[in-house]
Amino acid sequence: MADRPGTAPGSTVPETLAAVPAGRPLSRKVVALGGGHGLFASLSALRRVTRQLTAVVTVADDGGSSGRLRRQYGVLPPGDLRMALAALCGDDAWGTTWSRVVQHRFTGETELGGHAVGNVLIVALWELLGDTVQGLDWVGRLLGAHGRVLPMASVPLDLAAEVEGADPGRPDEISTVRGQVACATMRGRVRSMSLIPADPPACPEAVAAVGAADWVVLGPGSWFTSVLPHLLVPGLAEALVTTKARRLVALNLAPQPGETEGFSPHAHLEVLADHAPELTVDVVLADRAAASGTVAELEKAAAVLGGRLVLADLAMGDGSPRHDPRLLAGAFAQIFEGE
Amino acid sequence: MADRPGTAPGSTVPETLAAVPAGRPLSRKVVALGGGHGLFASLSALRRVTRQLTAVVTVADDGGSSGRLRRQYGVLPPGDLRMALAALCGDDAWGTTWSRVVQHRFTGETELGGHAVGNVLIVALWELLGDTVQGLDWVGRLLGAHGRVLPMASVPLDLAAEVEGADPGRPDEISTVRGQVACATMRGRVRSMSLIPADPPACPEAVAAVGAADWVVLGPGSWFTSVLPHLLVPGLAEALVTTKARRLVALNLAPQPGETEGFSPHAHLEVLADHAPELTVDVVLADRAAASGTVAELEKAAAVLGGRLVLADLAMGDGSPRHDPRLLAGAFAQIFEGE
């Protein structure tokens, strides 16, 4: 039987920091913004290079277990928050077991079928404590999480996309698509995104974390449905613009079918600038292979945002369009070190 | 924010033991058998008088959240196991918070409505780990539980009662009532109980705990549906008969409507003897007021089982038929001490 962590002081130094050479400042305050698998990737990397990590997570999901819980209980969709917490779980038997538990999804056509255990647990904590952030902090403690997970807004949001050619028969027509699932799976080309409600209250703790950060990291992730929404929450966008932190944008390894199909890497940056005209960026991090052939345009787009382009090998060796957490951590460490 | 327990060594000495005068042997191995609120009461008391506590819990519930999960997932009904774990939760903010979480019940006509969070968590751990006892041990660790909780059998069971006068129009007719909910709410007088299947495998860890115990405690609790079933699991009954442990039967404060209505305290012991002819008992513990007027019969019934009667004031001061954990703990301590 594994003990709860903390019973043997000194045993909890996270293995995840082993990749960081001694002497590097692990006390840099880093805030990672995103959602879903993209944020899971950035957190899996960032936990290796800092002990002061905060995740700020999109709350616009309306599909699956999160969508059901959101509709039935009027709460924030818990799924992306849960996944971020799992990405930060402790390295010992305690952290990894509870991480597996919260990520476990019931199967079958039952009442619980499709629900992730952590989603149920988060909603229960919210009901019980009556406080979103406190509830997430308790799940973080359960997991022995190497960092804190916060929602980007205090209320559940809906996404709305202005789309060109959603109907293949009318390629020039602009239409509005509402809902994260619909936005992530639609045909056509997204022109712009907005939130419903348009002026949601930012999570105060998230605003404070951005304000106090040394670095903020946007992306990787579903560009329109996980990355851009942060810039559409007025209070959070203002914090991102005014913070003294340095700003890093981590690009995806490949366009995402249904969302950014046909988007070049630099088009991602242009979309970002369109949605947050006042935002400047210090570093744009891109995978060398993904950027191949468009480096000049990418450098130019980074410069328009006020930043420089950093290229590195970031992909998993298996050819899949996923970030290798070690390579991504190495790139983050080098960038943070160099500034 | 409260830290996880164990981070400050020395801070986890349970308050619950404060009632025990220094020098008393807290290392007595005690096994408490029962289910539901009765077992919750005995555990709430026993956790104050020993550090070596094991609960062995009935697994025949077919109602509510437990019944739904049992039918949908083919697992043991988790509810009584969850309640026993909650009774043993740590005294600090960690233990009490997670205890409230696992006991929290979703309301409303939703998919989760009626489910206790701990039931969902236990079923998830069983799915994930594929091992009943390991899953319960993990919930015990989560709660910082002062003891271990085990099922009485390794498979879900159904109860069947032979009942006299279930139909008020035919008071002499004997009929069979099946299912714990039906047995606990029927009209008429129970003649005998049996299990379906009749020969379920006992939980090996429960058998071992009974074999290694210094004291085993049966009751209080729903007599036919939470206490007697333990004596109907052949392997567990054999362990209870052959263990070198002393045996204590703790009687209820009042007959239970629908189950033991009109049963005198000594009738409870007679029913016990009927269902476990080979079982001897060292001590029968009864509330002084509840036994009032039937002490002679109760002493005789205790003697038939081979034991002596101990009377004590055990009830809450508010007049409700519930055991006061402190008074019950005091009685247990005196009895254990005296032997």
XYZ file of C-alpha atoms in Angstrom:
678
model
C 0.000 0.000 0.000
C 1.318 3.415 -0.929
C 1.122 6.036 1.738
C -0.351 9.422 1.155
C 2.324 11.796 -0.009
C 3.971 14.052 2.427
C 4.338 11.406 5.106
C 7.983 11.019 4.220
C 9.361 14.539 4.025
C 11.858 14.903 1.228
C 10.350 12.113 -0.833
C 8.168 14.446 -2.827
C 10.764 16.202 -4.963
C 9.085 15.808 -8.329
C 10.846 13.625 -10.855
C 9.591 16.011 -13.460
C 12.246 18.482 -12.420
C 15.041 16.028 -13.014
C 15.394 17.328 -16.573
C 16.271 20.786 -15.308
C 19.963 21.302 -14.601
C 20.654 22.316 -11.036
C 20.876 26.020 -10.459
C 18.155 27.027 -12.853
C 15.570 29.250 -11.228
C 12.531 27.066 -10.692
C 10.830 29.933 -8.964
C 9.801 31.712 -12.161
C 6.090 32.361 -12.064
C 4.577 30.950 -15.222
C 0.935 31.143 -16.292
C -0.198 28.847 -19.110
C -3.435 29.674 -20.898
C -5.382 27.270 -23.056
C -7.638 24.267 -22.830
C -7.922 20.591 -23.702
C -5.025 18.573 -25.059
C -2.975 21.631 -26.029
C -2.908 22.911 -22.462
C -2.192 19.386 -21.222
C 0.901 19.436 -23.459
C 2.131 22.849 -22.305
C 1.558 21.971 -18.631
C 3.316 18.619 -19.041
C 6.310 20.584 -20.264
C 6.137 23.608 -17.976
C 5.909 21.482 -14.795
C 9.439 20.402 -15.653
C 10.825 23.914 -15.669
C 9.101 25.750 -12.837
C 7.631 25.182 -9.416
C 5.366 28.242 -9.749
C 2.873 27.192 -12.366
C -0.702 28.344 -12.880
C -3.028 27.083 -15.582
C -5.849 29.311 -16.812
C -8.429 27.233 -18.597
C -11.171 27.969 -21.097
C -14.746 27.349 -19.878
C -16.772 27.255 -23.075
C -17.025 23.501 -23.633
C -20.560 22.353 -24.332
C -19.966 18.748 -25.411
C -19.759 15.345 -23.748
C -19.645 14.906 -19.992
C -18.816 18.590 -19.439
C -21.738 19.728 -21.535
C -24.146 17.433 -19.705
C -22.984 18.602 -16.273
C -23.004 22.223 -17.346
C -26.590 21.981 -18.612
C -27.837 19.984 -15.619
C -26.122 21.927 -12.842
C -25.496 25.348 -14.357
C -21.797 25.055 -13.477
C -18.616 25.718 -15.417
C -17.817 22.844 -17.782
C -15.324 20.865 -15.659
C -13.584 18.745 -18.309
C -10.773 21.051 -19.401
C -10.132 22.023 -15.771
C -9.926 18.347 -14.833
C -7.506 17.602 -17.652
C -5.239 20.473 -16.614
C -5.252 19.222 -13.020
C -4.357 15.728 -14.204
C -1.453 17.146 -16.212
C -0.028 18.558 -12.987
C -0.494 15.433 -10.822
C 2.193 14.287 -8.419
C 4.757 11.777 -9.653
C 4.371 9.296 -6.817
C 1.890 6.412 -6.546
C -0.535 8.746 -4.796
C -0.571 11.408 -7.513
C -0.560 9.035 -10.450
C -3.311 6.835 -9.007
C -5.647 9.727 -8.240
C -4.850 11.187 -11.631
C -5.953 7.927 -13.248
C -9.092 7.993 -11.107
C -10.101 11.538 -12.016
C -9.372 10.853 -15.691
C -11.300 7.562 -15.625
C -14.390 7.648 -17.804
C -17.380 5.408 -17.255
C -18.422 3.525 -20.363
C -21.769 2.186 -21.499
C -25.257 3.548 -21.863
C -25.721 4.060 -18.128
C -26.443 7.204 -16.123
C -22.732 7.583 -15.518
C -21.740 6.484 -19.029
C -19.404 9.032 -20.640
C -18.765 10.933 -17.423
C -15.172 11.359 -16.283
C -14.871 10.727 -12.544
C -13.013 13.983 -12.012
C -15.836 15.951 -13.616
C -18.290 14.456 -11.112
C -15.888 15.139 -8.264
C -15.320 18.755 -9.278
C -19.050 19.451 -9.550
C -19.590 17.853 -6.118
C -16.903 20.052 -4.584
C -18.479 23.101 -6.198
C -21.876 22.168 -4.759
C -20.405 21.489 -1.357
C -18.021 24.430 -1.017
C -19.960 26.932 -3.101
C -16.682 28.267 -4.482
C -15.211 27.435 -7.878
C -11.578 28.121 -7.086
C -11.656 26.412 -3.683
C -13.163 23.316 -5.281
C -10.392 23.165 -7.882
C -7.750 23.743 -5.206
C -9.069 20.687 -3.317
C -8.770 18.514 -6.424
C -5.283 19.922 -6.881
C -4.408 18.866 -3.347
C -5.892 15.437 -3.961
C -3.598 15.012 -6.956
C -0.557 16.512 -5.262
C -0.619 18.908 -8.220
C 2.530 20.796 -9.178
C 0.651 24.042 -9.679
C -2.762 25.640 -9.599
C -5.628 25.395 -12.064
C -8.080 28.278 -12.531
C -10.936 28.985 -14.917
C -10.554 31.933 -17.278
C -14.016 33.216 -16.352
C -16.374 32.827 -13.421
C -19.366 31.894 -15.562
C -19.847 29.261 -18.280
C -19.433 30.702 -21.747
C -20.553 29.963 -25.234
C -18.409 30.494 -28.291
C -19.730 32.013 -31.481
C -17.801 31.934 -34.758
C -18.317 34.016 -37.860
C -17.660 31.490 -40.589
C -17.159 31.853 -44.307
C -18.516 29.012 -46.398
C -20.050 26.913 -43.657
C -22.415 25.740 -46.361
C -20.250 24.299 -49.184
C -22.919 25.295 -51.700
C -22.496 28.971 -50.758
C -18.755 29.422 -50.284
C -18.888 33.211 -49.944
C -21.650 33.392 -47.373
C -20.822 34.415 -43.813
C -22.783 32.632 -41.106
C -22.640 32.344 -37.336
C -21.897 29.057 -35.617
C -22.599 28.806 -31.914
C -21.134 26.415 -29.337
C -17.665 24.948 -28.861
C -18.503 21.566 -30.352
C -20.095 23.182 -33.411
C -17.182 25.625 -33.795
C -14.608 22.848 -33.550
C -16.271 20.629 -36.104
C -17.758 23.030 -38.643
C -16.875 23.351 -42.307
C -15.709 26.638 -43.698
C -13.168 29.174 -42.576
C -13.448 31.031 -39.292
C -13.308 34.802 -39.688
C -13.689 35.775 -36.071
C -14.731 34.492 -32.690
C -16.800 36.051 -29.948
C -18.139 35.051 -26.553
C -21.684 34.798 -25.248
C -22.028 36.643 -22.920
C -19.659 39.145 -24.522
C -18.417 40.623 -21.249
C -18.035 37.732 -18.788
C -16.335 38.347 -15.435
C -12.754 37.080 -15.506
C -11.724 34.796 -12.654
C -10.040 37.256 -10.217
C -7.378 34.729 -9.222
C -6.513 34.203 -12.901
C -6.208 37.944 -13.467
C -3.971 38.207 -10.403
C -1.801 35.297 -11.568
C -1.275 36.894 -14.976
C -0.454 40.186 -13.298
C 2.146 38.571 -11.037
C 3.676 36.277 -13.666
C 7.194 36.324 -15.046
C 6.009 34.530 -18.184
C 2.626 33.905 -19.732
C 2.317 31.130 -22.287
C -0.538 31.061 -24.824
C -1.034 27.799 -26.725
C -0.574 25.307 -28.110
C -4.157 24.142 -28.568
C -7.306 24.421 -30.610
C -6.728 27.949 -31.800
C -10.253 29.281 -32.012
C -11.876 27.287 -29.219
C -9.100 26.973 -26.593
C -6.533 29.722 -27.196
C -8.349 32.787 -28.546
C -11.212 32.709 -25.994
C -8.812 33.914 -23.290
C -8.302 37.119 -25.256
C -12.045 37.662 -25.475
C -12.641 37.831 -21.714
C -12.177 41.574 -21.187
C -10.652 41.433 -17.699
C -8.260 38.662 -18.633
C -7.313 40.289 -21.952
C -6.524 43.514 -20.115
C -4.337 41.607 -17.661
C -2.527 39.931 -20.552
C -1.923 43.287 -22.227
C -0.833 45.161 -19.099
C 1.170 42.499 -17.237
C 4.884 43.032 -16.902
C 5.344 39.349 -17.677
C 6.970 38.279 -20.880
C 4.578 36.677 -23.345
C 5.184 33.493 -25.289
C 2.931 32.063 -27.969
C 3.454 28.358 -28.651
C 2.131 27.342 -32.050
C 0.567 24.031 -32.957
C 2.377 21.310 -34.834
C -0.312 21.022 -37.487
C -3.534 22.722 -38.525
C -6.579 21.223 -36.838
C -9.193 19.657 -39.130
C -12.514 21.499 -38.834
C -11.002 24.444 -37.016
C -7.815 25.699 -38.670
C -7.653 23.535 -41.777
C -5.547 25.304 -44.369
C -4.253 27.864 -41.839
C -0.524 28.446 -42.136
C 1.471 28.920 -38.905
C 1.674 32.663 -39.504
C -2.067 32.842 -40.160
C -2.498 31.684 -36.531
C -0.551 34.729 -35.401
C -2.540 37.035 -37.644
C -5.765 35.725 -36.152
C -4.346 36.342 -32.697
C -3.475 39.947 -33.601
C -6.935 40.450 -35.097
C -8.583 39.397 -31.831
C -6.234 41.220 -29.462
C -4.938 44.324 -31.247
C -3.150 45.647 -28.170
C -1.348 42.420 -27.305
C 2.385 42.266 -27.830
C 4.365 39.062 -27.736
C 7.994 38.492 -26.809
C 8.535 35.036 -28.266
C 6.758 32.874 -30.796
C 7.772 29.238 -30.422
C 7.253 26.971 -33.416
C 8.273 23.479 -34.372
C 11.045 23.572 -36.933
C 9.419 21.048 -39.261
C 5.951 22.581 -38.941
C 7.350 26.001 -39.819
C 9.393 24.718 -42.715
C 8.791 26.719 -45.865
C 7.072 29.583 -44.073
C 9.815 30.798 -41.774
C 10.071 34.235 -43.365
C 6.325 34.879 -43.106
C 6.336 33.552 -39.567
C 9.206 35.816 -38.541
C 7.375 38.740 -40.028
C 4.117 37.878 -38.246
C 6.015 37.475 -34.965
C 7.646 40.860 -35.516
C 4.253 42.472 -36.126
C 3.326 41.239 -32.655
C 6.564 42.665 -31.306
C 8.351 39.379 -30.851
C 11.005 37.081 -32.196
C 10.614 33.613 -33.637
C 12.211 30.617 -31.918
C 12.341 27.355 -33.849
C 12.952 24.026 -32.139
C 12.237 20.365 -32.662
C 9.168 19.826 -30.519
C 7.267 16.865 -31.983
C 7.018 13.334 -30.687
C 9.306 10.948 -32.507
C 6.394 8.811 -33.640
C 5.311 11.207 -36.376
C 2.106 12.187 -34.579
C 1.293 15.910 -34.378
C 1.844 15.958 -30.616
C 4.394 17.864 -28.595
C 7.049 15.837 -26.816
C 6.892 17.163 -23.223
C 10.659 16.837 -22.803
C 11.494 18.688 -25.986
C 8.895 21.350 -25.254
C 10.266 21.692 -21.708
C 13.777 22.068 -23.093
C 12.626 24.828 -25.434
C 10.767 26.647 -22.651
C 13.794 26.385 -20.373
C 16.106 27.807 -23.024
C 13.763 30.676 -23.800
C 13.183 31.526 -20.121
C 16.912 31.260 -19.498
C 17.831 33.524 -22.369
C 15.695 36.454 -21.290
C -5.670 26.417 2.282
C -5.282 23.279 4.360
C -2.364 21.091 3.508
C -2.704 17.429 2.929
C -2.240 15.573 6.165
C 1.069 14.079 6.993
C 3.032 17.082 5.857
C 3.427 18.176 9.453
C 4.507 15.026 11.323
C 2.911 14.813 14.712
C -0.115 16.850 13.717
C -2.200 13.804 12.867
C -2.775 12.300 16.305
C -6.508 11.769 16.097
C -8.615 13.882 18.392
C -10.943 10.939 18.621
C -8.519 9.217 20.920
C -8.491 12.101 23.355
C -11.350 10.458 25.261
C -9.164 7.467 26.050
C -7.107 7.840 29.216
C -3.391 7.500 28.594
C -2.019 4.039 29.117
C -4.983 2.154 27.742
C -3.986 -0.312 25.076
C -5.080 1.238 21.797
C -3.527 -1.671 19.984
C -6.428 -4.045 20.571
C -7.550 -5.447 17.254
C -11.261 -4.818 16.914
C -13.516 -5.919 14.069
C -16.967 -4.330 13.816
C -19.592 -6.058 11.698
C -22.779 -4.451 10.468
C -24.029 -1.972 7.894
C -25.695 1.383 7.472
C -26.272 3.783 10.340
C -25.759 1.119 13.022
C -22.242 0.396 11.849
C -21.595 4.115 11.514
C -22.475 4.413 15.214
C -20.269 1.519 16.353
C -17.338 2.763 14.257
C -17.763 6.338 15.527
C -17.368 4.882 19.022
C -14.724 2.234 18.381
C -12.382 4.679 16.610
C -12.085 6.346 20.010
C -10.857 3.247 21.781
C -8.547 1.485 19.351
C -6.087 2.201 16.576
C -6.569 -1.274 15.084
C -10.082 -1.151 13.713
C -11.596 -3.077 10.823
C -15.164 -2.727 9.600
C -16.832 -5.651 7.854
C -19.822 -4.436 5.908
C -22.936 -6.079 4.530
C -23.273 -6.056 0.728
C -26.933 -6.837 0.135
C -28.311 -3.336 -0.412
C -30.473 -3.065 -3.505
C -31.976 0.396 -3.031
C -31.125 3.962 -3.974
C -27.755 4.926 -5.415
C -26.192 1.611 -4.381
C -28.940 -0.396 -6.039
C -28.632 1.574 -9.270
C -24.842 1.173 -9.410
C -25.071 -2.483 -8.499
C -27.565 -3.175 -11.272
C -25.731 -1.089 -13.877
C -22.182 -2.218 -13.146
C -22.593 -5.629 -11.499
C -20.509 -4.441 -8.541
C -20.989 -4.673 -4.782
C -23.438 -2.048 -3.519
C -21.014 0.689 -2.399
C -23.247 2.731 -0.055
C -22.709 0.938 3.260
C -18.988 0.632 2.525
C -18.823 4.365 1.830
C -20.667 5.210 5.046
C -18.293 3.051 7.085
C -15.296 4.760 5.469
C -16.777 8.173 6.263
C -17.250 7.118 9.894
C -13.495 6.507 10.081
C -12.358 9.738 8.376
C -9.461 11.738 9.708
C -10.169 14.545 12.177
C -8.269 17.246 10.344
C -9.539 19.555 7.593
C -8.345 17.035 5.022
C -10.253 14.065 6.447
C -13.406 15.957 7.274
C -13.560 17.713 3.905
C -13.112 14.535 1.879
C -15.588 12.804 4.148
C -18.152 15.488 3.335
C -17.327 15.073 -0.338
C -17.775 11.299 -0.406
C -20.991 11.614 1.608
C -22.324 14.391 -0.614
C -25.422 13.356 -2.541
C -26.483 14.970 -5.790
C -30.064 16.134 -5.779
C -32.600 16.589 -8.533
C -33.916 14.503 -11.370
C -30.597 14.424 -13.199
C -28.384 11.511 -14.223
C -26.404 11.992 -11.025
C -29.457 12.765 -8.887
C -29.514 10.568 -5.776
C -25.962 9.309 -6.200
C -23.532 9.808 -3.339
C -20.160 11.007 -4.637
C -18.321 8.313 -2.696
C -20.388 5.609 -4.372
C -19.317 6.895 -7.773
C -15.710 7.143 -6.636
C -15.665 3.613 -5.211
C -17.128 2.121 -8.397
C -14.551 4.026 -10.455
C -11.707 2.673 -8.320
C -13.091 -0.846 -8.684
C -13.251 -0.443 -12.478
C -9.763 1.004 -12.589
C -7.958 -1.296 -10.163
C -10.041 -4.430 -10.723
C -9.827 -5.208 -7.014
C -12.535 -4.564 -4.448
C -10.344 -4.348 -1.367
C -7.645 -2.252 -3.037
C -10.301 0.201 -4.203
C -11.678 0.572 -0.671
C -8.172 0.951 0.720
C -7.584 3.876 -1.641
C -10.751 5.617 -0.451
C -9.598 4.921 3.108
C -6.292 6.617 2.332
C -8.100 9.552 0.768
C -10.072 10.030 3.979
C -7.114 9.439 6.264
C -9.298 6.700 7.719
C -8.643 5.409 11.236
C -9.116 1.798 10.186
C -9.935 -0.451 7.276
C -13.265 -1.157 5.620
C -13.976 -4.526 3.995
C -17.046 -6.137 2.441
C -18.420 -9.258 4.138
C -18.591 -11.085 0.818
C -16.850 -10.807 -2.518
C -20.081 -10.831 -4.540
C -23.265 -8.770 -4.270
C -25.970 -10.566 -2.304
C -29.710 -10.556 -2.061
C -31.577 -11.037 1.168
C -34.652 -13.227 1.448
C -36.935 -13.184 4.477
C -39.522 -15.726 5.538
C -42.276 -13.513 6.852
C -45.381 -14.276 8.839
C -48.373 -12.100 8.063
C -46.876 -10.000 5.283
C -50.435 -9.752 4.013
C -52.491 -8.275 6.905
C -55.542 -10.140 5.626
C -53.793 -13.491 6.159
C -51.890 -13.066 9.429
C -50.834 -16.733 9.689
C -49.486 -17.125 6.194
C -45.724 -17.451 5.678
C -44.360 -15.781 2.584
C -40.945 -14.969 1.169
C -39.808 -11.383 0.689
C -36.748 -10.779 -1.456
C -34.391 -7.818 -1.461
C -33.002 -5.606 1.292
C -35.350 -2.709 0.650
C -38.376 -5.026 0.634
C -37.150 -6.827 3.775
C -36.573 -3.560 5.620
C -39.971 -2.100 4.787
C -42.322 -5.087 4.798
C -45.231 -5.688 7.102
C -45.401 -8.818 9.191
C -42.921 -10.591 11.401
C -39.637 -12.003 10.099
C -39.174 -15.692 10.931
C -35.830 -16.208 9.270
C -33.398 -14.722 6.814
C -31.336 -16.290 4.056
C -28.943 -15.137 1.362
C -29.107 -15.473 -2.400
C -26.758 -16.984 -3.365
C -26.808 -19.136 -0.234
C -23.073 -19.861 -0.207
C -21.287 -16.658 -1.232
C -17.505 -16.407 -0.936
C -16.541 -14.442 2.158
C -14.044 -11.614 1.640
C -10.723 -13.297 2.549
C -9.376 -10.163 4.223
C -12.510 -9.979 6.387
C -12.125 -13.618 7.417
C -8.482 -12.979 8.267
C -9.361 -9.866 10.289
C -11.925 -11.768 12.339
C -9.412 -14.560 12.907
C -6.745 -12.146 14.121
C -9.050 -9.957 16.234
C -9.025 -9.446 19.989
C -12.670 -8.371 19.915
C -15.442 -8.716 17.356
C -18.460 -6.441 17.682
C -21.820 -7.335 16.082
C -24.390 -4.557 15.899
C -26.004 -2.234 16.537
C -27.962 -1.913 13.306
C -30.914 -3.122 11.282
C -31.046 -6.570 12.795
C -32.238 -8.643 9.873
C -30.725 -6.669 7.028
C -27.403 -5.416 8.450
C -26.423 -7.636 11.395
C -27.686 -11.159 10.718
C -26.435 -11.331 7.103
C -22.846 -11.612 8.368
C -23.770 -14.878 10.065
C -25.213 -16.226 6.833
C -21.982 -15.990 4.830
C -20.561 -19.444 5.564
C -16.877 -18.543 5.554
C -17.413 -15.457 7.699
C -19.745 -17.295 10.091
C -17.105 -19.967 10.531
C -14.487 -17.346 11.295
C -16.798 -15.730 13.843
C -17.409 -19.088 15.524
C -13.782 -20.226 15.547
C -11.920 -16.980 16.256
C -10.145 -16.670 19.571
C -11.452 -13.120 19.778
C -14.020 -12.184 22.385
C -17.439 -11.477 20.951
C -19.645 -8.541 21.816
C -23.204 -8.014 20.628
C -24.408 -4.401 20.834
C -28.190 -4.165 20.855
C -30.287 -1.422 19.331
C -31.880 1.342 21.328
C -35.325 0.697 19.896
C -37.097 -1.758 17.622
C -36.975 -0.719 13.973
C -40.324 -0.079 12.295
C -40.887 -2.505 9.431
C -38.070 -4.796 10.484
C -38.162 -5.575 14.212
C -41.373 -3.860 15.254
C -42.592 -5.478 18.462
C -39.289 -7.352 18.999
C -38.084 -7.179 22.590
C -34.334 -6.773 23.166
C -33.987 -10.449 24.132
C -35.933 -11.495 21.028
C -33.054 -9.946 19.049
C -30.656 -12.340 20.778
C -32.941 -15.305 20.189
C -33.050 -14.509 16.487
C -29.257 -14.320 16.509
C -29.031 -17.750 18.164
C -31.529 -19.163 15.676
C -29.388 -18.056 12.740
C -25.998 -19.001 14.208
C -26.499 -21.976 16.537
C -22.768 -22.449 17.104
C -21.997 -18.825 17.942
C -21.148 -17.960 21.513
C -21.017 -14.428 22.828
C -18.969 -12.986 25.672
C -20.801 -9.737 26.240
C -24.208 -8.380 25.333
C -24.259 -4.593 25.592
C -27.631 -2.923 25.988
C -28.861 0.546 26.792
C -30.171 0.701 30.338
C -33.410 2.462 29.436
C -34.061 0.290 26.397
C -33.618 -2.862 28.495
C -35.774 -1.576 31.306
C -38.451 -4.066 32.286
C -36.866 -6.967 30.408
C -33.502 -7.230 32.144
C -34.138 -10.735 33.506
C -35.120 -12.100 30.094
C -32.192 -10.320 28.515
C -29.736 -11.759 31.037
C -31.139 -15.202 30.344
C -30.905 -14.775 26.590
C -27.312 -13.546 26.958
C -26.505 -16.560 29.127
C -27.969 -18.913 26.508
C -25.412 -17.438 24.121
C -22.714 -17.978 26.751
C -22.305 -14.335 27.727
C -23.055 -11.735 30.322
C -25.212 -8.657 30.050
C -23.700 -5.193 30.400
C -26.093 -2.280 30.814
C -25.036 1.298 30.240
C -26.518 4.624 29.265
C -25.818 4.802 25.567
C -28.446 7.045 24.012
C -28.093 10.605 22.787
C -29.412 13.125 25.265
C -31.947 14.433 22.751
C -34.293 11.508 23.191
C -33.646 10.130 19.698
C -32.985 6.399 19.401
C -29.358 6.990 18.404
C -26.209 5.958 20.188
C -24.054 8.729 21.610
C -20.577 7.917 20.242
C -18.872 9.076 23.457
C -21.086 7.010 25.733
C -20.816 3.985 23.462
C -17.037 4.435 23.348
C -16.927 4.623 27.132
C -18.890 1.383 27.407
C -16.661 -0.382 24.868
C -13.555 0.831 26.689
C -14.796 -0.417 30.048
C -15.759 -3.798 28.626
C -12.476 -4.241 26.760
C -10.595 -3.109 29.841
C -12.390 -5.488 32.124
C -11.581 -8.630 30.214
